[in-house]
Amino acid sequence: MIAITREVSPSLVDCELSYVARSPIDVGLAKAQHGAYRDTLARLGCRVVALPTLADMPDAVFVEDVAIVTDEVAVITRTGAVSRRGEGASAAEVLRGYRPIRTIEAPGTIDGGDVLRIGRRVFVGESARTNAEGTAQLRTILGWFGYTVESVPIRECLHLKSAVTQLDDTRVLVQPAWVDPAVFSDYRVIEIDPSEEHAANVVRVGAAVISPACFPLTHARIRAEGIDVVAVDVSEIQRAEGAVTCCSILMRDS
Ligand code: CIR
């Protein structure tokens, strides 16, 4: 696997916030935590690639939102937050070396954090960042490659992947307060521990998942399924309303 990442910007404190209250962010600590996250990806077998740092783009570390990459194509998004529209160009320059490029055009908007792909099924959150036009454009692009795109209502959270992520090919981890688990009835649904409301965002790498260290009760539920959990401390990323999927774009090395 290749993991596309981008260093934390010195301006991270000016990040967009929607559902999380602003609190002081230690940017030095955020950089150290991001370094440990990249090391974890490498230890799990990923080849970690860094995009150029964008010092004056506070949210640039959250690379997941700017591109949706399958085995066949890289779709450069048009992010829902206007402040983030300058992040995609440098990602496209690098992704061009790995995949043909397509782009979401105005008036469409879509954030990669709203896009959960499991095999040939693609679930897209109906969030404040992603509109019906963006979803329709993604459906057209990915339809060429045999994917189906399904729109999913969410509530009280930033992105679909705040509410649900993949544990493996047959199991998903869900926060039932933010998305209806019935949408995922074709999979085995593991619910987070209700006291850990942000715990549904994990990154699957092979047979393991990476998850924020502050969710031990949900980790126990995942481990009870026989799945390895690698815990990483991402407290400063979480203050910027990020989690673990948002800091990388994972794609097969082909
Ligand atoms: C934003 O609001 O855009 C950033 N502060 C956080 C983005 C997190 N992205 C993600 O989880 N995919």
PDB file of C-alpha atoms and ligand atoms in Angstrom:
ATOM      1  CA  MET A   1       0.000   0.000   0.000  1.00  0.00           C
ATOM      2  CA  ILE A   2       0.991   3.596  -0.615  1.00  0.00           C
ATOM      3  CA  ALA A   3      -0.014   6.158   2.023  1.00  0.00           C
ATOM      4  CA  ILE A   4      -0.159   9.757   0.831  1.00  0.00           C
ATOM      5  CA  THR A   5       0.287  12.192   3.723  1.00  0.00           C
ATOM      6  CA  ARG A   6       1.097  15.850   4.292  1.00  0.00           C
ATOM      7  CA  GLU A   7       2.975  17.496   7.171  1.00  0.00           C
ATOM      8  CA  VAL A   8       0.989  19.517   9.728  1.00  0.00           C
ATOM      9  CA  SER A   9       0.844  23.215   8.758  1.00  0.00           C
ATOM     10  CA  PRO A  10       2.225  25.797  11.195  1.00  0.00           C
ATOM     11  CA  SER A  11      -1.175  27.534  10.823  1.00  0.00           C
ATOM     12  CA  LEU A  12      -3.169  24.495  12.093  1.00  0.00           C
ATOM     13  CA  VAL A  13      -4.643  26.591  14.930  1.00  0.00           C
ATOM     14  CA  ASP A  14      -6.712  28.461  12.298  1.00  0.00           C
ATOM     15  CA  CYS A  15      -8.416  25.244  11.132  1.00  0.00           C
ATOM     16  CA  GLU A  16     -12.078  24.914  10.224  1.00  0.00           C
ATOM     17  CA  LEU A  17     -14.276  23.648  13.078  1.00  0.00           C
ATOM     18  CA  SER A  18     -17.921  22.550  12.790  1.00  0.00           C
ATOM     19  CA  TYR A  19     -18.977  20.250  15.640  1.00  0.00           C
ATOM     20  CA  VAL A  20     -15.925  20.564  17.913  1.00  0.00           C
ATOM     21  CA  ALA A  21     -15.346  23.606  20.176  1.00  0.00           C
ATOM     22  CA  ARG A  22     -12.097  25.512  19.615  1.00  0.00           C
ATOM     23  CA  SER A  23      -9.389  24.677  22.174  1.00  0.00           C
ATOM     24  CA  PRO A  24      -5.666  25.509  22.194  1.00  0.00           C
ATOM     25  CA  ILE A  25      -3.668  23.310  19.797  1.00  0.00           C
ATOM     26  CA  ASP A  26       0.014  22.529  20.467  1.00  0.00           C
ATOM     27  CA  VAL A  27       1.321  22.524  16.885  1.00  0.00           C
ATOM     28  CA  GLY A  28       4.708  21.068  17.908  1.00  0.00           C
ATOM     29  CA  LEU A  29       2.932  18.165  19.566  1.00  0.00           C
ATOM     30  CA  ALA A  30       0.621  17.794  16.556  1.00  0.00           C
ATOM     31  CA  LYS A  31       3.703  17.420  14.325  1.00  0.00           C
ATOM     32  CA  ALA A  32       5.210  14.811  16.649  1.00  0.00           C
ATOM     33  CA  GLN A  33       1.913  12.876  16.766  1.00  0.00           C
ATOM     34  CA  HIS A  34       1.644  13.055  12.992  1.00  0.00           C
ATOM     35  CA  GLY A  35       5.194  11.698  12.719  1.00  0.00           C
ATOM     36  CA  ALA A  36       4.270   8.751  14.951  1.00  0.00           C
ATOM     37  CA  TYR A  37       1.149   8.167  12.819  1.00  0.00           C
ATOM     38  CA  ARG A  38       3.291   8.049   9.660  1.00  0.00           C
ATOM     39  CA  ASP A  39       5.722   5.666  11.391  1.00  0.00           C
ATOM     40  CA  THR A  40       2.769   3.427  12.292  1.00  0.00           C
ATOM     41  CA  LEU A  41       1.618   3.329   8.670  1.00  0.00           C
ATOM     42  CA  ALA A  42       5.166   2.408   7.623  1.00  0.00           C
ATOM     43  CA  ARG A  43       5.413  -0.298  10.288  1.00  0.00           C
ATOM     44  CA  LEU A  44       2.165  -1.820   8.992  1.00  0.00           C
ATOM     45  CA  GLY A  45       3.730  -2.068   5.527  1.00  0.00           C
ATOM     46  CA  CYS A  46       2.773   1.176   3.797  1.00  0.00           C
ATOM     47  CA  ARG A  47       5.142   3.180   1.633  1.00  0.00           C
ATOM     48  CA  VAL A  48       4.585   6.654   3.047  1.00  0.00           C
ATOM     49  CA  VAL A  49       4.690   9.536   0.535  1.00  0.00           C
ATOM     50  CA  ALA A  50       4.662  13.184   1.663  1.00  0.00           C
ATOM     51  CA  LEU A  51       2.942  15.955  -0.299  1.00  0.00           C
ATOM     52  CA  PRO A  52       4.543  19.417  -0.098  1.00  0.00           C
ATOM     53  CA  THR A  53       3.768  21.278   3.135  1.00  0.00           C
ATOM     54  CA  LEU A  54       1.253  24.125   2.672  1.00  0.00           C
ATOM     55  CA  ALA A  55       2.172  26.551   5.439  1.00  0.00           C
ATOM     56  CA  ASP A  56      -0.763  28.927   4.971  1.00  0.00           C
ATOM     57  CA  MET A  57      -3.450  26.247   4.539  1.00  0.00           C
ATOM     58  CA  PRO A  58      -4.427  25.312   8.122  1.00  0.00           C
ATOM     59  CA  ASP A  59      -6.251  22.063   7.260  1.00  0.00           C
ATOM     60  CA  ALA A  60      -3.802  20.744   4.652  1.00  0.00           C
ATOM     61  CA  VAL A  61      -2.712  17.819   6.871  1.00  0.00           C
ATOM     62  CA  PHE A  62      -6.181  16.303   6.287  1.00  0.00           C
ATOM     63  CA  VAL A  63      -5.298  14.943   2.845  1.00  0.00           C
ATOM     64  CA  GLU A  64      -8.134  12.426   2.776  1.00  0.00           C
ATOM     65  CA  ASP A  65     -10.582  15.177   1.907  1.00  0.00           C
ATOM     66  CA  VAL A  66      -8.908  16.298  -1.337  1.00  0.00           C
ATOM     67  CA  ALA A  67      -8.868  13.052  -3.325  1.00  0.00           C
ATOM     68  CA  ILE A  68     -10.796   9.786  -3.665  1.00  0.00           C
ATOM     69  CA  VAL A  69      -8.505   7.080  -5.024  1.00  0.00           C
ATOM     70  CA  THR A  70      -9.475   3.624  -6.255  1.00  0.00           C
ATOM     71  CA  ASP A  71      -7.323   1.058  -8.065  1.00  0.00           C
ATOM     72  CA  GLU A  72      -8.361   2.659 -11.367  1.00  0.00           C
ATOM     73  CA  VAL A  73      -8.603   6.421 -10.883  1.00  0.00           C
ATOM     74  CA  ALA A  74      -7.909   9.401  -8.602  1.00  0.00           C
ATOM     75  CA  VAL A  75     -10.787  11.864  -8.262  1.00  0.00           C
ATOM     76  CA  ILE A  76      -9.690  15.303  -7.074  1.00  0.00           C
ATOM     77  CA  THR A  77     -12.506  16.733  -4.982  1.00  0.00           C
ATOM     78  CA  ARG A  78     -13.910  20.228  -4.694  1.00  0.00           C
ATOM     79  CA  THR A  79     -13.949  20.566  -0.905  1.00  0.00           C
ATOM     80  CA  GLY A  80     -17.046  21.795   0.865  1.00  0.00           C
ATOM     81  CA  ALA A  81     -15.047  24.343   2.900  1.00  0.00           C
ATOM     82  CA  VAL A  82     -14.022  27.224   0.616  1.00  0.00           C
ATOM     83  CA  SER A  83     -10.855  27.760   2.712  1.00  0.00           C
ATOM     84  CA  ARG A  84      -9.645  24.304   1.645  1.00  0.00           C
ATOM     85  CA  ARG A  85     -10.032  24.605  -2.143  1.00  0.00           C
ATOM     86  CA  GLY A  86      -6.308  25.367  -2.626  1.00  0.00           C
ATOM     87  CA  GLU A  87      -5.173  22.025  -1.193  1.00  0.00           C
ATOM     88  CA  GLY A  88      -6.056  19.784  -4.124  1.00  0.00           C
ATOM     89  CA  ALA A  89      -3.664  21.012  -6.837  1.00  0.00           C
ATOM     90  CA  SER A  90      -0.469  19.716  -5.233  1.00  0.00           C
ATOM     91  CA  ALA A  91      -2.174  16.403  -4.435  1.00  0.00           C
ATOM     92  CA  ALA A  92      -3.160  16.075  -8.102  1.00  0.00           C
ATOM     93  CA  GLU A  93       0.449  16.658  -9.166  1.00  0.00           C
ATOM     94  CA  VAL A  94       1.617  13.699  -7.090  1.00  0.00           C
ATOM     95  CA  LEU A  95      -1.376  11.416  -7.747  1.00  0.00           C
ATOM     96  CA  ARG A  96      -0.908  11.896 -11.498  1.00  0.00           C
ATOM     97  CA  GLY A  97       2.138   9.643 -11.146  1.00  0.00           C
ATOM     98  CA  TYR A  98      -0.047   6.769  -9.888  1.00  0.00           C
ATOM     99  CA  ARG A  99      -3.515   7.065 -11.458  1.00  0.00           C
ATOM    100  CA  PRO A 100      -5.435   8.850 -14.235  1.00  0.00           C
ATOM    101  CA  ILE A 101      -6.971  12.013 -12.772  1.00  0.00           C
ATOM    102  CA  ARG A 102     -10.623  13.117 -12.796  1.00  0.00           C
ATOM    103  CA  THR A 103     -12.023  16.169 -11.019  1.00  0.00           C
ATOM    104  CA  ILE A 104     -15.251  17.198  -9.322  1.00  0.00           C
ATOM    105  CA  GLU A 105     -16.450  20.458 -10.905  1.00  0.00           C
ATOM    106  CA  ALA A 106     -18.561  23.362  -9.564  1.00  0.00           C
ATOM    107  CA  PRO A 107     -21.249  23.482  -8.311  1.00  0.00           C
ATOM    108  CA  GLY A 108     -20.422  20.012  -6.986  1.00  0.00           C
ATOM    109  CA  THR A 109     -18.728  19.705  -3.599  1.00  0.00           C
ATOM    110  CA  ILE A 110     -17.448  16.585  -1.892  1.00  0.00           C
ATOM    111  CA  ASP A 111     -14.974  15.843   0.903  1.00  0.00           C
ATOM    112  CA  GLY A 112     -13.101  12.542   0.870  1.00  0.00           C
ATOM    113  CA  GLY A 113     -14.063  12.130   4.534  1.00  0.00           C
ATOM    114  CA  ASP A 114     -17.611  11.518   3.312  1.00  0.00           C
ATOM    115  CA  VAL A 115     -16.603   8.641   1.045  1.00  0.00           C
ATOM    116  CA  LEU A 116     -16.451   5.100   2.435  1.00  0.00           C
ATOM    117  CA  ARG A 117     -15.534   2.464  -0.135  1.00  0.00           C
ATOM    118  CA  ILE A 118     -15.990  -1.231   0.634  1.00  0.00           C
ATOM    119  CA  GLY A 119     -15.163  -3.343  -2.389  1.00  0.00           C
ATOM    120  CA  ARG A 120     -17.246  -2.043  -5.305  1.00  0.00           C
ATOM    121  CA  ARG A 121     -19.735  -0.245  -3.053  1.00  0.00           C
ATOM    122  CA  VAL A 122     -19.160   3.415  -2.312  1.00  0.00           C
ATOM    123  CA  PHE A 123     -21.152   5.125   0.457  1.00  0.00           C
ATOM    124  CA  VAL A 124     -21.255   8.939   0.403  1.00  0.00           C
ATOM    125  CA  GLY A 125     -22.409  11.016   3.384  1.00  0.00           C
ATOM    126  CA  GLU A 126     -24.995  13.737   2.964  1.00  0.00           C
ATOM    127  CA  SER A 127     -23.024  16.230   5.055  1.00  0.00           C
ATOM    128  CA  ALA A 128     -22.624  19.993   5.097  1.00  0.00           C
ATOM    129  CA  ARG A 129     -19.464  19.477   2.981  1.00  0.00           C
ATOM    130  CA  THR A 130     -20.860  17.192   0.262  1.00  0.00           C
ATOM    131  CA  ASN A 131     -23.783  18.099  -1.967  1.00  0.00           C
ATOM    132  CA  ALA A 132     -26.004  16.062  -4.283  1.00  0.00           C
ATOM    133  CA  GLU A 133     -24.224  17.404  -7.367  1.00  0.00           C
ATOM    134  CA  GLY A 134     -20.825  16.296  -6.032  1.00  0.00           C
ATOM    135  CA  THR A 135     -22.200  12.846  -5.253  1.00  0.00           C
ATOM    136  CA  ALA A 136     -23.775  12.613  -8.729  1.00  0.00           C
ATOM    137  CA  GLN A 137     -20.449  13.485 -10.394  1.00  0.00           C
ATOM    138  CA  LEU A 138     -18.645  10.858  -8.327  1.00  0.00           C
ATOM    139  CA  ARG A 139     -21.327   8.319  -9.292  1.00  0.00           C
ATOM    140  CA  THR A 140     -20.732   9.047 -12.989  1.00  0.00           C
ATOM    141  CA  ILE A 141     -16.930   8.831 -12.713  1.00  0.00           C
ATOM    142  CA  LEU A 142     -16.806   5.668 -10.598  1.00  0.00           C
ATOM    143  CA  GLY A 143     -19.704   4.099 -12.492  1.00  0.00           C
ATOM    144  CA  TRP A 144     -17.350   3.722 -15.457  1.00  0.00           C
ATOM    145  CA  PHE A 145     -15.241   1.421 -13.333  1.00  0.00           C
ATOM    146  CA  GLY A 146     -18.100  -0.709 -12.009  1.00  0.00           C
ATOM    147  CA  TYR A 147     -18.679   0.952  -8.643  1.00  0.00           C
ATOM    148  CA  THR A 148     -22.111   1.756  -7.230  1.00  0.00           C
ATOM    149  CA  VAL A 149     -22.444   4.993  -5.262  1.00  0.00           C
ATOM    150  CA  GLU A 150     -25.039   5.199  -2.477  1.00  0.00           C
ATOM    151  CA  SER A 151     -25.989   8.393  -0.652  1.00  0.00           C
ATOM    152  CA  VAL A 152     -26.219   8.083   3.150  1.00  0.00           C
ATOM    153  CA  PRO A 153     -27.892  10.557   5.564  1.00  0.00           C
ATOM    154  CA  ILE A 154     -25.792  11.479   8.605  1.00  0.00           C
ATOM    155  CA  ARG A 155     -26.490  13.716  11.611  1.00  0.00           C
ATOM    156  CA  GLU A 156     -24.500  15.731  14.173  1.00  0.00           C
ATOM    157  CA  CYS A 157     -21.070  14.977  12.733  1.00  0.00           C
ATOM    158  CA  LEU A 158     -18.656  16.373  10.147  1.00  0.00           C
ATOM    159  CA  HIS A 159     -18.319  13.466   7.708  1.00  0.00           C
ATOM    160  CA  LEU A 160     -19.701   9.993   7.023  1.00  0.00           C
ATOM    161  CA  LYS A 161     -16.396   8.505   8.193  1.00  0.00           C
ATOM    162  CA  SER A 162     -16.831  10.267  11.553  1.00  0.00           C
ATOM    163  CA  ALA A 163     -19.770   7.861  11.948  1.00  0.00           C
ATOM    164  CA  VAL A 164     -18.672   4.649  10.229  1.00  0.00           C
ATOM    165  CA  THR A 165     -15.485   3.042   8.908  1.00  0.00           C
ATOM    166  CA  GLN A 166     -14.453  -0.352   7.663  1.00  0.00           C
ATOM    167  CA  LEU A 167     -12.823  -2.940   9.959  1.00  0.00           C
ATOM    168  CA  ASP A 168     -12.308  -5.465   7.156  1.00  0.00           C
ATOM    169  CA  ASP A 169     -14.182  -6.733   4.079  1.00  0.00           C
ATOM    170  CA  THR A 170     -17.197  -7.890   6.093  1.00  0.00           C
ATOM    171  CA  ARG A 171     -17.302  -5.732   9.229  1.00  0.00           C
ATOM    172  CA  VAL A 172     -17.900  -2.034   9.929  1.00  0.00           C
ATOM    173  CA  LEU A 173     -17.490   0.071  13.071  1.00  0.00           C
ATOM    174  CA  VAL A 174     -20.488   2.359  13.644  1.00  0.00           C
ATOM    175  CA  GLN A 175     -21.509   5.285  15.874  1.00  0.00           C
ATOM    176  CA  PRO A 176     -25.303   4.682  15.825  1.00  0.00           C
ATOM    177  CA  ALA A 177     -26.086   8.197  17.073  1.00  0.00           C
ATOM    178  CA  TRP A 178     -24.709   9.665  13.834  1.00  0.00           C
ATOM    179  CA  VAL A 179     -25.689   7.173  11.113  1.00  0.00           C
ATOM    180  CA  ASP A 180     -28.383   4.515  10.852  1.00  0.00           C
ATOM    181  CA  PRO A 181     -26.692   1.109  11.268  1.00  0.00           C
ATOM    182  CA  ALA A 182     -29.415  -0.441   9.061  1.00  0.00           C
ATOM    183  CA  VAL A 183     -27.679   1.132   6.025  1.00  0.00           C
ATOM    184  CA  PHE A 184     -24.876  -1.362   6.633  1.00  0.00           C
ATOM    185  CA  SER A 185     -27.019  -4.451   7.144  1.00  0.00           C
ATOM    186  CA  ASP A 186     -25.025  -6.348   4.492  1.00  0.00           C
ATOM    187  CA  TYR A 187     -22.049  -6.200   6.870  1.00  0.00           C
ATOM    188  CA  ARG A 188     -21.509  -7.234  10.446  1.00  0.00           C
ATOM    189  CA  VAL A 189     -21.987  -4.022  12.449  1.00  0.00           C
ATOM    190  CA  ILE A 190     -19.782  -3.446  15.513  1.00  0.00           C
ATOM    191  CA  GLU A 191     -20.967  -0.475  17.551  1.00  0.00           C
ATOM    192  CA  ILE A 192     -18.529   1.797  19.373  1.00  0.00           C
ATOM    193  CA  ASP A 193     -18.695   2.051  23.149  1.00  0.00           C
ATOM    194  CA  PRO A 194     -21.364   4.749  23.710  1.00  0.00           C
ATOM    195  CA  SER A 195     -19.083   6.710  26.081  1.00  0.00           C
ATOM    196  CA  GLU A 196     -16.494   7.221  23.291  1.00  0.00           C
ATOM    197  CA  GLU A 197     -18.523   9.233  20.783  1.00  0.00           C
ATOM    198  CA  HIS A 198     -15.715   9.895  18.260  1.00  0.00           C
ATOM    199  CA  ALA A 199     -14.393   6.305  18.218  1.00  0.00           C
ATOM    200  CA  ALA A 200     -15.894   5.133  14.899  1.00  0.00           C
ATOM    201  CA  ASN A 201     -13.059   6.532  12.777  1.00  0.00           C
ATOM    202  CA  VAL A 202     -10.328   3.899  12.317  1.00  0.00           C
ATOM    203  CA  VAL A 203      -7.941   3.246   9.434  1.00  0.00           C
ATOM    204  CA  ARG A 204      -7.795  -0.287   8.169  1.00  0.00           C
ATOM    205  CA  VAL A 205      -4.332  -1.370   7.024  1.00  0.00           C
ATOM    206  CA  GLY A 206      -4.303  -5.027   6.040  1.00  0.00           C
ATOM    207  CA  ALA A 207      -5.459  -7.123   9.018  1.00  0.00           C
ATOM    208  CA  ALA A 208      -5.052  -4.298  11.569  1.00  0.00           C
ATOM    209  CA  VAL A 209      -6.744  -0.996  12.308  1.00  0.00           C
ATOM    210  CA  ILE A 210      -5.176   2.232  13.559  1.00  0.00           C
ATOM    211  CA  SER A 211      -7.301   4.038  16.149  1.00  0.00           C
ATOM    212  CA  PRO A 212      -6.864   7.025  18.492  1.00  0.00           C
ATOM    213  CA  ALA A 213      -5.419   5.972  21.870  1.00  0.00           C
ATOM    214  CA  CYS A 214      -8.237   7.618  23.853  1.00  0.00           C
ATOM    215  CA  PHE A 215     -10.870   4.968  22.968  1.00  0.00           C
ATOM    216  CA  PRO A 216      -9.867   1.854  24.988  1.00  0.00           C
ATOM    217  CA  LEU A 217     -13.414   0.544  25.461  1.00  0.00           C
ATOM    218  CA  THR A 218     -14.073   0.512  21.720  1.00  0.00           C
ATOM    219  CA  HIS A 219     -10.643  -1.093  21.189  1.00  0.00           C
ATOM    220  CA  ALA A 220     -11.745  -3.940  23.435  1.00  0.00           C
ATOM    221  CA  ARG A 221     -14.829  -4.450  21.265  1.00  0.00           C
ATOM    222  CA  ILE A 222     -12.702  -4.538  18.106  1.00  0.00           C
ATOM    223  CA  ARG A 223     -10.156  -6.922  19.633  1.00  0.00           C
ATOM    224  CA  ALA A 224     -13.013  -9.194  20.714  1.00  0.00           C
ATOM    225  CA  GLU A 225     -13.652  -9.586  16.965  1.00  0.00           C
ATOM    226  CA  GLY A 226     -10.112 -10.921  16.546  1.00  0.00           C
ATOM    227  CA  ILE A 227      -8.857  -7.729  14.870  1.00  0.00           C
ATOM    228  CA  ASP A 228      -5.542  -6.084  15.847  1.00  0.00           C
ATOM    229  CA  VAL A 229      -5.805  -2.474  17.059  1.00  0.00           C
ATOM    230  CA  VAL A 230      -2.782  -0.175  16.906  1.00  0.00           C
ATOM    231  CA  ALA A 231      -3.409   2.835  19.155  1.00  0.00           C
ATOM    232  CA  VAL A 232      -1.897   6.232  18.279  1.00  0.00           C
ATOM    233  CA  ASP A 233      -2.144   9.435  20.311  1.00  0.00           C
ATOM    234  CA  VAL A 234      -3.650  12.094  18.006  1.00  0.00           C
ATOM    235  CA  SER A 235      -5.033  14.507  20.628  1.00  0.00           C
ATOM    236  CA  GLU A 236      -3.945  17.667  18.762  1.00  0.00           C
ATOM    237  CA  ILE A 237      -5.328  16.394  15.440  1.00  0.00           C
ATOM    238  CA  GLN A 238      -8.635  15.710  17.229  1.00  0.00           C
ATOM    239  CA  ARG A 239      -8.722  19.328  18.483  1.00  0.00           C
ATOM    240  CA  ALA A 240      -8.711  20.312  14.792  1.00  0.00           C
ATOM    241  CA  GLU A 241     -11.728  18.002  14.242  1.00  0.00           C
ATOM    242  CA  GLY A 242      -9.571  15.406  12.543  1.00  0.00           C
ATOM    243  CA  ALA A 243      -9.034  11.767  13.382  1.00  0.00           C
ATOM    244  CA  VAL A 244      -7.032   8.962  11.784  1.00  0.00           C
ATOM    245  CA  THR A 245      -8.509   8.321   8.331  1.00  0.00           C
ATOM    246  CA  CYS A 246      -8.221  12.002   7.411  1.00  0.00           C
ATOM    247  CA  CYS A 247      -4.411  12.119   7.609  1.00  0.00           C
ATOM    248  CA  SER A 248      -3.749   9.693   4.749  1.00  0.00           C
ATOM    249  CA  ILE A 249      -4.930   8.522   1.349  1.00  0.00           C
ATOM    250  CA  LEU A 250      -4.320   4.784   1.112  1.00  0.00           C
ATOM    251  CA  MET A 251      -4.027   3.162  -2.282  1.00  0.00           C
ATOM    252  CA  ARG A 252      -2.834  -0.087  -3.709  1.00  0.00           C
ATOM    253  CA  ASP A 253       0.641  -0.024  -5.187  1.00  0.00           C
ATOM    254  CA  SER A 254      -0.107  -0.985  -8.790  1.00  0.00           C
TER     255      SER A 254
HETATM  256  C1  CIR B   1     -12.096  20.537   8.511  1.00  0.00           C
HETATM  257  O1  CIR B   1     -13.051  20.983   9.162  1.00  0.00           O
HETATM  258  O2  CIR B   1     -12.125  20.466   7.282  1.00  0.00           O
HETATM  259  C2  CIR B   1     -10.867  20.098   9.276  1.00  0.00           C
HETATM  260  N1  CIR B   1     -10.668  20.923  10.406  1.00  0.00           N
HETATM  261  C3  CIR B   1     -10.989  18.658   9.699  1.00  0.00           C
HETATM  262  C4  CIR B   1     -11.116  17.724   8.526  1.00  0.00           C
HETATM  263  C5  CIR B   1     -11.134  16.294   8.955  1.00  0.00           C
HETATM  264  N2  CIR B   1     -11.286  15.471   7.799  1.00  0.00           N
HETATM  265  C6  CIR B   1     -11.673  14.210   7.837  1.00  0.00           C
HETATM  266  O3  CIR B   1     -11.970  13.690   8.895  1.00  0.00           O
HETATM  267  N3  CIR B   1     -11.752  13.571   6.686  1.00  0.00           N
END
